Amino acid sequence: MADIIPRGTPAWRATRNARVAFCVTAAFSAVATHWPRLALAAGDSPVDKLAHASNFAFLSVLLWRTRWVRRIPVLMALMAAWATLDEVTQAIPVLHRHADLDDWLADLAGIAVACAFVAAFRPMGHGLGALFARRRACALDGLLANGIAWFHLATAAALGAAAGAPLGVLADSWFQRKAPQPWQYGFIGAVLGAGVAAHALLESGIRWRMRRNFAVRPCLACGTPHAGTAQCAACGRVHGEIDWCDAVGLDGREEGRLCVKPVALGVAAVIVLNFAAIALLTSLRLHVDAVMRFDRWFAGLPTDARILADATGVALVGAWALAQCRRRIAGALDQGGARCLRCGFDLQATAPGEGGGRCPECGTGFVRVGDGARH
Ligand SMILES: [Zn+2]
Ligand SMILES: [Zn+2]
């Protein structure tokens, strides 16, 4: 297990559950991609490339949760190596499968999107932002330590997929003027539906757990309930005075205001990149041989591969925008020790005391954490 997390603690159990889920999914995926003559990955299926990408995206996220890998570049390299091995071993003659460059690119697209979102969801900030991130991580561990929570998540994802698939087909039939692609958009609708449902359940679970944690005051490193001692009984971490103080965060309107700019930039980037790519292709196609060949190759790809290429671009921009939103919110939280997060009152002359102080203007609780004290 991870270096500092003692056996049996909530953080340990959450990691163990993630490892079990990862190994089961990895074994299932390896069998599915190597099963002799399986039709789904043989190139006939209309959602083959989308299935490849979502499979590897899901495996990447699970591998991150196992805590076997601590750095995102390592996660990317390992998953890319796995995807390569997965394709190369399909060339073994007895399996009657074949190694496919397009499949491999689809795997890499899924890995890239997953790693971008893992990076976007990483803890950010130094002061209050970092403290809130630790509380959240602690609540998530507490939730995922319970095996039943994983089944609830899987059930929510399955229901979300069942609801999302027909919506995807419906959206396709509305917007597509050309031949309809019910399979591909049904698949994308199912993936999005599963993601939205699982995320909604996870988010409500984290909030519920967080409220509970304010009473239990667990160790922020391993999740073991506070036994009234200065140090965690399980992992030895010294409990901070402010670990579970009632300092408030930003209100929803302020968070929304901080997200306007990254979201607008993200939408603009998708539109600009789209038109720039079309303009570049159409103007250079007749003059540059390589562009011509790329254009022919792309046009000759199966529909699901082209949809996957577009979806990957949109998802990467979306992950960037999400990371910017989170960074801005964490940055604003970090200012919480110097300026009241509710009324803006300058708190630099106010002594916070051991477990946090109160704004003299509006009475809102505040703390100074790490770097926050120096601002
Ligand atoms: Zn601990
Ligand atoms: Zn105030």
Coordinates of C-alpha atoms and ligand atoms in Angstrom, one line a residue:
M1 CA 0.0 0.0 0.0
A2 CA 1.0 3.6 -0.3
D3 CA 3.9 4.7 1.8
I4 CA 2.2 6.6 4.6
I5 CA -1.4 5.2 4.7
P6 CA -1.7 2.5 7.4
R7 CA -3.7 -0.6 6.8
G8 CA -7.4 -0.6 7.6
T9 CA -7.9 3.2 7.5
P10 CA -10.6 4.7 5.2
A11 CA -7.9 6.0 2.8
W12 CA -6.4 2.5 2.7
R13 CA -9.7 0.8 2.0
A14 CA -10.6 3.3 -0.7
T15 CA -7.3 2.6 -2.4
R16 CA -7.8 -1.2 -2.0
N17 CA -11.3 -1.0 -3.6
A18 CA -9.9 1.0 -6.5
R19 CA -7.2 -1.6 -7.0
V20 CA -9.7 -4.4 -7.0
A21 CA -11.9 -2.4 -9.5
F22 CA -8.9 -1.7 -11.7
C23 CA -7.7 -5.3 -11.8
V24 CA -11.2 -6.6 -12.6
T25 CA -11.7 -4.0 -15.4
A26 CA -8.1 -4.6 -16.8
A27 CA -8.6 -8.4 -16.9
F28 CA -12.0 -7.9 -18.6
S29 CA -10.6 -5.5 -21.1
A30 CA -7.6 -7.7 -21.9
V31 CA -9.9 -10.7 -22.5
A32 CA -12.3 -8.6 -24.7
T33 CA -9.5 -7.2 -26.9
H34 CA -7.8 -10.6 -27.4
W35 CA -10.8 -12.9 -27.6
P36 CA -10.4 -14.8 -31.0
R37 CA -12.5 -13.3 -33.8
L38 CA -14.6 -11.1 -31.5
A39 CA -16.7 -8.9 -33.8
L40 CA -16.8 -5.7 -31.7
A41 CA -13.1 -4.9 -32.2
A42 CA -12.7 -6.4 -35.6
G43 CA -13.5 -3.1 -37.4
D44 CA -17.1 -3.9 -38.4
S45 CA -18.7 -2.3 -35.4
P46 CA -19.9 1.3 -35.8
V47 CA -18.7 2.2 -32.4
D48 CA -15.4 0.3 -32.3
K49 CA -13.1 3.4 -32.0
L50 CA -15.4 5.1 -29.4
A51 CA -15.3 1.8 -27.4
H52 CA -11.5 1.7 -27.6
A53 CA -11.2 5.3 -26.4
S54 CA -13.7 5.0 -23.5
N55 CA -12.2 1.7 -22.3
F56 CA -8.7 3.2 -22.0
A57 CA -10.0 6.5 -20.6
F58 CA -11.8 4.5 -17.8
L59 CA -8.8 2.3 -17.1
S60 CA -6.6 5.5 -16.8
V61 CA -8.9 7.0 -14.2
L62 CA -9.0 3.8 -12.3
L63 CA -5.3 3.4 -12.4
W64 CA -4.9 6.9 -11.0
R65 CA -7.2 6.0 -8.1
T66 CA -5.1 2.9 -7.2
R67 CA -2.3 5.3 -6.0
W68 CA 0.2 3.0 -7.7
V69 CA 1.1 5.9 -9.9
R70 CA 1.6 9.3 -8.3
R71 CA 2.5 11.5 -11.4
I72 CA 0.4 12.2 -14.4
P73 CA 3.2 11.9 -17.0
V74 CA 4.0 8.4 -15.6
L75 CA 0.3 7.6 -15.8
M76 CA 0.2 8.7 -19.5
A77 CA 3.4 6.8 -20.3
L78 CA 2.2 3.5 -18.6
M79 CA -1.2 3.6 -20.3
A80 CA 0.4 4.4 -23.7
A81 CA 2.7 1.4 -23.3
W82 CA -0.2 -0.7 -22.3
A83 CA -2.2 0.4 -25.4
T84 CA 0.8 -0.4 -27.6
L85 CA 1.3 -3.8 -26.1
D86 CA -2.5 -4.5 -26.4
E87 CA -2.4 -3.7 -30.2
V88 CA 0.9 -5.6 -30.9
T89 CA -0.2 -8.8 -29.1
Q90 CA -3.4 -8.8 -31.2
A91 CA -1.2 -9.6 -34.2
I92 CA -0.6 -13.1 -32.8
P93 CA -1.9 -15.3 -35.6
V94 CA -3.9 -17.9 -33.5
L95 CA -6.2 -15.1 -32.2
H96 CA -7.4 -14.1 -35.7
R97 CA -7.3 -10.5 -34.6
H98 CA -5.1 -7.8 -36.1
A99 CA -3.0 -4.9 -34.9
D100 CA -4.6 -1.7 -36.1
L101 CA -3.0 1.8 -36.1
D102 CA -6.5 3.5 -35.9
D103 CA -7.4 1.4 -32.8
W104 CA -4.1 2.4 -31.2
L105 CA -4.7 6.1 -31.9
A106 CA -8.2 5.8 -30.5
D107 CA -6.7 4.3 -27.3
L108 CA -4.3 7.2 -27.1
A109 CA -7.1 9.7 -27.5
G110 CA -9.0 8.2 -24.6
I111 CA -5.8 8.2 -22.4
A112 CA -5.1 11.8 -23.3
V113 CA -8.6 12.9 -22.4
A114 CA -8.6 10.9 -19.1
C115 CA -5.2 12.3 -18.1
A116 CA -6.4 15.9 -18.9
F117 CA -9.4 15.5 -16.6
V118 CA -7.3 13.8 -13.8
A119 CA -5.0 16.9 -14.0
A120 CA -8.0 19.3 -14.0
F121 CA -9.4 17.6 -10.9
R122 CA -6.1 17.7 -8.9
P123 CA -6.0 19.7 -5.7
M124 CA -5.0 23.3 -6.3
G125 CA -4.1 26.3 -4.2
H126 CA -1.8 26.7 -1.2
G127 CA -3.8 28.1 1.6
L128 CA -7.5 27.7 2.2
G129 CA -7.9 26.3 -1.3
A130 CA -5.5 23.4 -0.5
L131 CA -7.3 22.8 2.9
F132 CA -10.7 22.5 1.2
A133 CA -9.1 20.2 -1.4
R134 CA -7.8 17.9 1.4
R135 CA -11.2 17.9 3.1
R136 CA -12.8 16.9 -0.2
A137 CA -10.2 14.2 -0.9
C138 CA -10.8 12.9 2.7
A139 CA -14.6 12.8 2.1
L140 CA -14.1 11.0 -1.2
D141 CA -11.9 8.4 0.4
G142 CA -14.4 7.9 3.2
L143 CA -17.1 7.3 0.5
L144 CA -15.1 5.0 -1.7
A145 CA -13.8 3.0 1.4
N146 CA -17.3 1.5 1.3
G147 CA -17.6 -1.3 -1.3
I148 CA -21.3 -0.7 -1.6
A149 CA -20.6 2.8 -2.9
W150 CA -18.8 1.3 -5.9
F151 CA -21.9 -0.7 -6.7
H152 CA -24.1 2.4 -6.3
L153 CA -21.8 4.3 -8.7
A154 CA -21.9 1.4 -11.2
T155 CA -25.7 1.3 -11.0
A156 CA -26.0 5.1 -11.4
A157 CA -23.7 4.9 -14.4
A158 CA -25.7 2.1 -16.0
L159 CA -29.0 4.0 -15.5
G160 CA -27.4 7.2 -16.8
A161 CA -26.2 5.3 -19.9
A162 CA -29.6 3.9 -20.5
A163 CA -31.1 7.4 -20.3
G164 CA -28.3 9.1 -22.3
A165 CA -28.3 6.7 -25.3
P166 CA -31.7 7.6 -26.6
L167 CA -31.0 11.3 -25.9
G168 CA -27.9 11.0 -28.0
V169 CA -29.8 9.4 -30.9
L170 CA -32.5 12.1 -30.6
A171 CA -29.9 14.9 -30.6
D172 CA -28.3 13.4 -33.7
S173 CA -31.5 13.2 -35.6
W174 CA -32.2 16.9 -34.8
F175 CA -28.8 18.3 -35.8
Q176 CA -27.6 16.0 -38.5
R177 CA -28.6 17.0 -42.0
K178 CA -26.6 14.2 -43.6
A179 CA -27.0 10.5 -43.0
P180 CA -27.9 9.8 -39.3
Q181 CA -25.4 8.1 -37.1
P182 CA -27.6 6.6 -34.4
W183 CA -24.9 4.1 -33.2
Q184 CA -22.2 6.7 -32.6
Y185 CA -24.3 9.4 -31.0
G186 CA -26.2 6.8 -29.0
F187 CA -22.8 5.6 -27.7
I188 CA -21.6 9.1 -26.9
G189 CA -25.0 9.8 -25.2
A190 CA -24.6 6.7 -23.1
V191 CA -21.0 7.6 -22.1
L192 CA -22.0 11.2 -21.2
G193 CA -25.1 9.9 -19.4
A194 CA -23.1 7.4 -17.4
G195 CA -20.6 10.2 -16.5
V196 CA -23.2 12.7 -15.5
A197 CA -25.1 10.2 -13.3
A198 CA -22.0 8.8 -11.6
H199 CA -20.7 12.3 -11.0
A200 CA -24.0 13.6 -9.6
L201 CA -24.1 10.6 -7.1
L202 CA -20.4 11.1 -6.2
E203 CA -20.9 14.8 -5.6
S204 CA -23.9 14.4 -3.4
G205 CA -22.1 11.6 -1.6
I206 CA -19.0 13.8 -1.0
R207 CA -21.3 16.6 0.4
W208 CA -23.1 14.3 2.7
R209 CA -19.8 12.8 3.9
M210 CA -18.3 16.3 4.4
R211 CA -21.2 17.3 6.6
R212 CA -20.7 14.1 8.6
N213 CA -16.9 14.7 8.8
F214 CA -17.4 18.1 10.5
A215 CA -18.8 16.2 13.5
V216 CA -16.3 13.3 13.4
R217 CA -13.3 15.4 12.5
P218 CA -11.3 12.6 10.8
C219 CA -7.6 12.8 10.1
L220 CA -7.1 14.6 6.8
A221 CA -4.4 12.1 5.7
C222 CA -5.9 8.7 6.4
G223 CA -9.6 9.4 7.4
T224 CA -9.4 7.9 10.9
P225 CA -11.8 9.6 13.3
H226 CA -10.1 12.1 15.7
A227 CA -9.6 10.3 19.0
G228 CA -9.1 13.5 21.0
T229 CA -5.4 13.2 20.7
A230 CA -3.0 15.7 19.1
Q231 CA -1.8 13.1 16.7
C232 CA -3.7 10.7 14.4
A233 CA -3.9 7.3 16.2
A234 CA -3.4 5.5 12.9
C235 CA -0.9 7.4 10.8
G236 CA 0.7 9.8 13.3
R237 CA -0.2 13.0 11.4
V238 CA -0.5 16.0 13.7
H239 CA -4.1 17.3 13.6
G240 CA -4.2 20.9 12.5
E241 CA -6.2 23.4 14.6
I242 CA -7.9 24.5 11.4
D243 CA -8.4 21.1 9.8
W244 CA -12.2 21.2 10.4
C245 CA -12.7 24.8 11.4
D246 CA -15.9 26.4 10.1
A247 CA -14.2 28.9 7.7
V248 CA -16.6 29.5 4.9
G249 CA -15.7 29.2 1.2
L250 CA -16.9 31.3 -1.7
D251 CA -20.6 31.5 -2.4
G252 CA -22.0 29.9 -5.5
R253 CA -22.4 33.3 -7.3
E254 CA -18.7 34.2 -6.8
E255 CA -17.6 30.8 -8.0
G256 CA -19.8 31.2 -11.1
R257 CA -18.3 34.7 -11.7
L258 CA -14.7 33.2 -11.6
C259 CA -15.7 30.5 -14.1
V260 CA -17.2 32.9 -16.7
K261 CA -13.9 33.8 -18.3
P262 CA -12.4 30.2 -18.7
V263 CA -15.7 28.8 -20.0
A264 CA -16.1 31.7 -22.5
L265 CA -12.4 31.2 -23.6
G266 CA -13.0 27.4 -23.9
V267 CA -16.1 27.9 -26.1
A268 CA -14.3 30.5 -28.2
A269 CA -11.3 28.1 -28.6
V270 CA -13.5 25.3 -29.9
I271 CA -15.1 27.5 -32.5
V272 CA -11.8 29.2 -33.5
L273 CA -9.9 25.9 -33.7
N274 CA -12.7 24.4 -35.7
F275 CA -12.8 27.2 -38.3
A276 CA -9.0 27.4 -38.4
A277 CA -8.6 23.7 -39.1
I278 CA -11.2 23.9 -41.9
A279 CA -9.6 27.1 -43.4
L280 CA -6.1 25.5 -43.2
L281 CA -7.2 22.3 -44.8
T282 CA -9.2 23.8 -47.6
S283 CA -6.5 26.4 -48.5
L284 CA -3.5 24.0 -48.3
R285 CA -5.1 20.9 -49.7
L286 CA -4.4 21.7 -53.3
H287 CA -0.9 23.0 -52.7
V288 CA 0.7 20.8 -50.1
D289 CA 1.0 17.1 -50.8
A290 CA 1.1 16.1 -47.1
V291 CA -2.0 18.0 -46.3
M292 CA -3.8 16.4 -49.2
R293 CA -2.8 13.0 -48.0
F294 CA -3.8 13.8 -44.4
D295 CA -7.2 15.0 -45.7
R296 CA -7.7 11.8 -47.8
W297 CA -6.7 9.6 -44.8
F298 CA -9.1 11.5 -42.5
A299 CA -12.0 11.4 -44.9
G300 CA -11.4 7.7 -45.4
L301 CA -11.6 6.9 -41.7
P302 CA -14.8 5.2 -40.3
T303 CA -17.4 7.6 -39.0
D304 CA -16.8 6.8 -35.4
A305 CA -13.1 7.6 -35.7
R306 CA -13.9 11.1 -37.1
I307 CA -16.4 11.7 -34.4
L308 CA -13.9 10.6 -31.8
A309 CA -11.3 13.0 -33.2
D310 CA -13.8 15.9 -32.8
A311 CA -14.9 14.7 -29.4
T312 CA -11.3 14.5 -28.2
G313 CA -10.6 18.1 -29.2
V314 CA -13.7 19.3 -27.4
A315 CA -12.9 17.2 -24.3
L316 CA -9.3 18.5 -24.1
V317 CA -10.5 22.1 -24.3
G318 CA -13.2 21.3 -21.7
A319 CA -10.6 19.8 -19.4
W320 CA -8.4 23.0 -19.8
A321 CA -11.4 25.3 -19.0
L322 CA -12.3 23.2 -15.9
A323 CA -8.7 23.3 -14.7
Q324 CA -8.7 27.1 -15.1
C325 CA -12.0 27.4 -13.2
R326 CA -10.7 25.4 -10.3
R327 CA -7.4 27.2 -10.3
R328 CA -9.2 30.6 -10.1
I329 CA -11.5 29.4 -7.3
A330 CA -8.5 28.0 -5.3
G331 CA -6.6 31.2 -5.8
A332 CA -9.6 33.3 -4.5
L333 CA -9.9 30.9 -1.5
D334 CA -6.2 31.3 -0.8
Q335 CA -6.9 35.1 -0.3
G336 CA -9.4 34.2 2.5
G337 CA -6.9 34.9 5.3
A338 CA -6.3 38.4 4.1
R339 CA -9.8 39.5 2.9
C340 CA -13.2 38.3 4.0
L341 CA -14.6 36.0 1.4
R342 CA -18.2 37.2 2.1
C343 CA -17.9 41.0 2.5
G344 CA -14.4 41.8 1.2
F345 CA -13.3 43.3 4.6
D346 CA -9.5 43.7 4.9
L347 CA -8.6 41.1 7.6
Q348 CA -4.9 41.7 7.8
A349 CA -5.1 43.7 11.0
T350 CA -7.4 41.0 12.6
A351 CA -5.8 38.3 14.7
P352 CA -7.4 34.9 13.7
G353 CA -6.6 33.0 17.0
E354 CA -5.9 29.3 17.1
G355 CA -8.8 27.7 15.3
G356 CA -9.7 30.7 13.1
G357 CA -11.3 34.1 13.7
R358 CA -14.4 36.1 12.7
C359 CA -14.7 39.0 10.3
P360 CA -15.3 42.1 12.4
E361 CA -17.5 43.5 9.7
C362 CA -19.9 40.6 9.0
G363 CA -19.0 37.9 11.5
T364 CA -18.0 35.3 8.9
G365 CA -15.4 32.7 10.1
F366 CA -12.0 32.9 8.5
V367 CA -8.6 31.2 8.9
R368 CA -5.1 31.8 7.8
V369 CA -3.6 28.7 6.1
G370 CA 0.0 28.3 4.8
D371 CA 0.7 30.9 2.2
G372 CA -2.6 32.6 2.9
A373 CA -1.0 34.2 5.9
R374 CA 1.6 36.0 3.9
H375 CA -0.8 37.6 1.4
Ligands
ZN1 ZN -4.2 9.6 10.0
ZN2 ZN -16.9 39.8 6.3

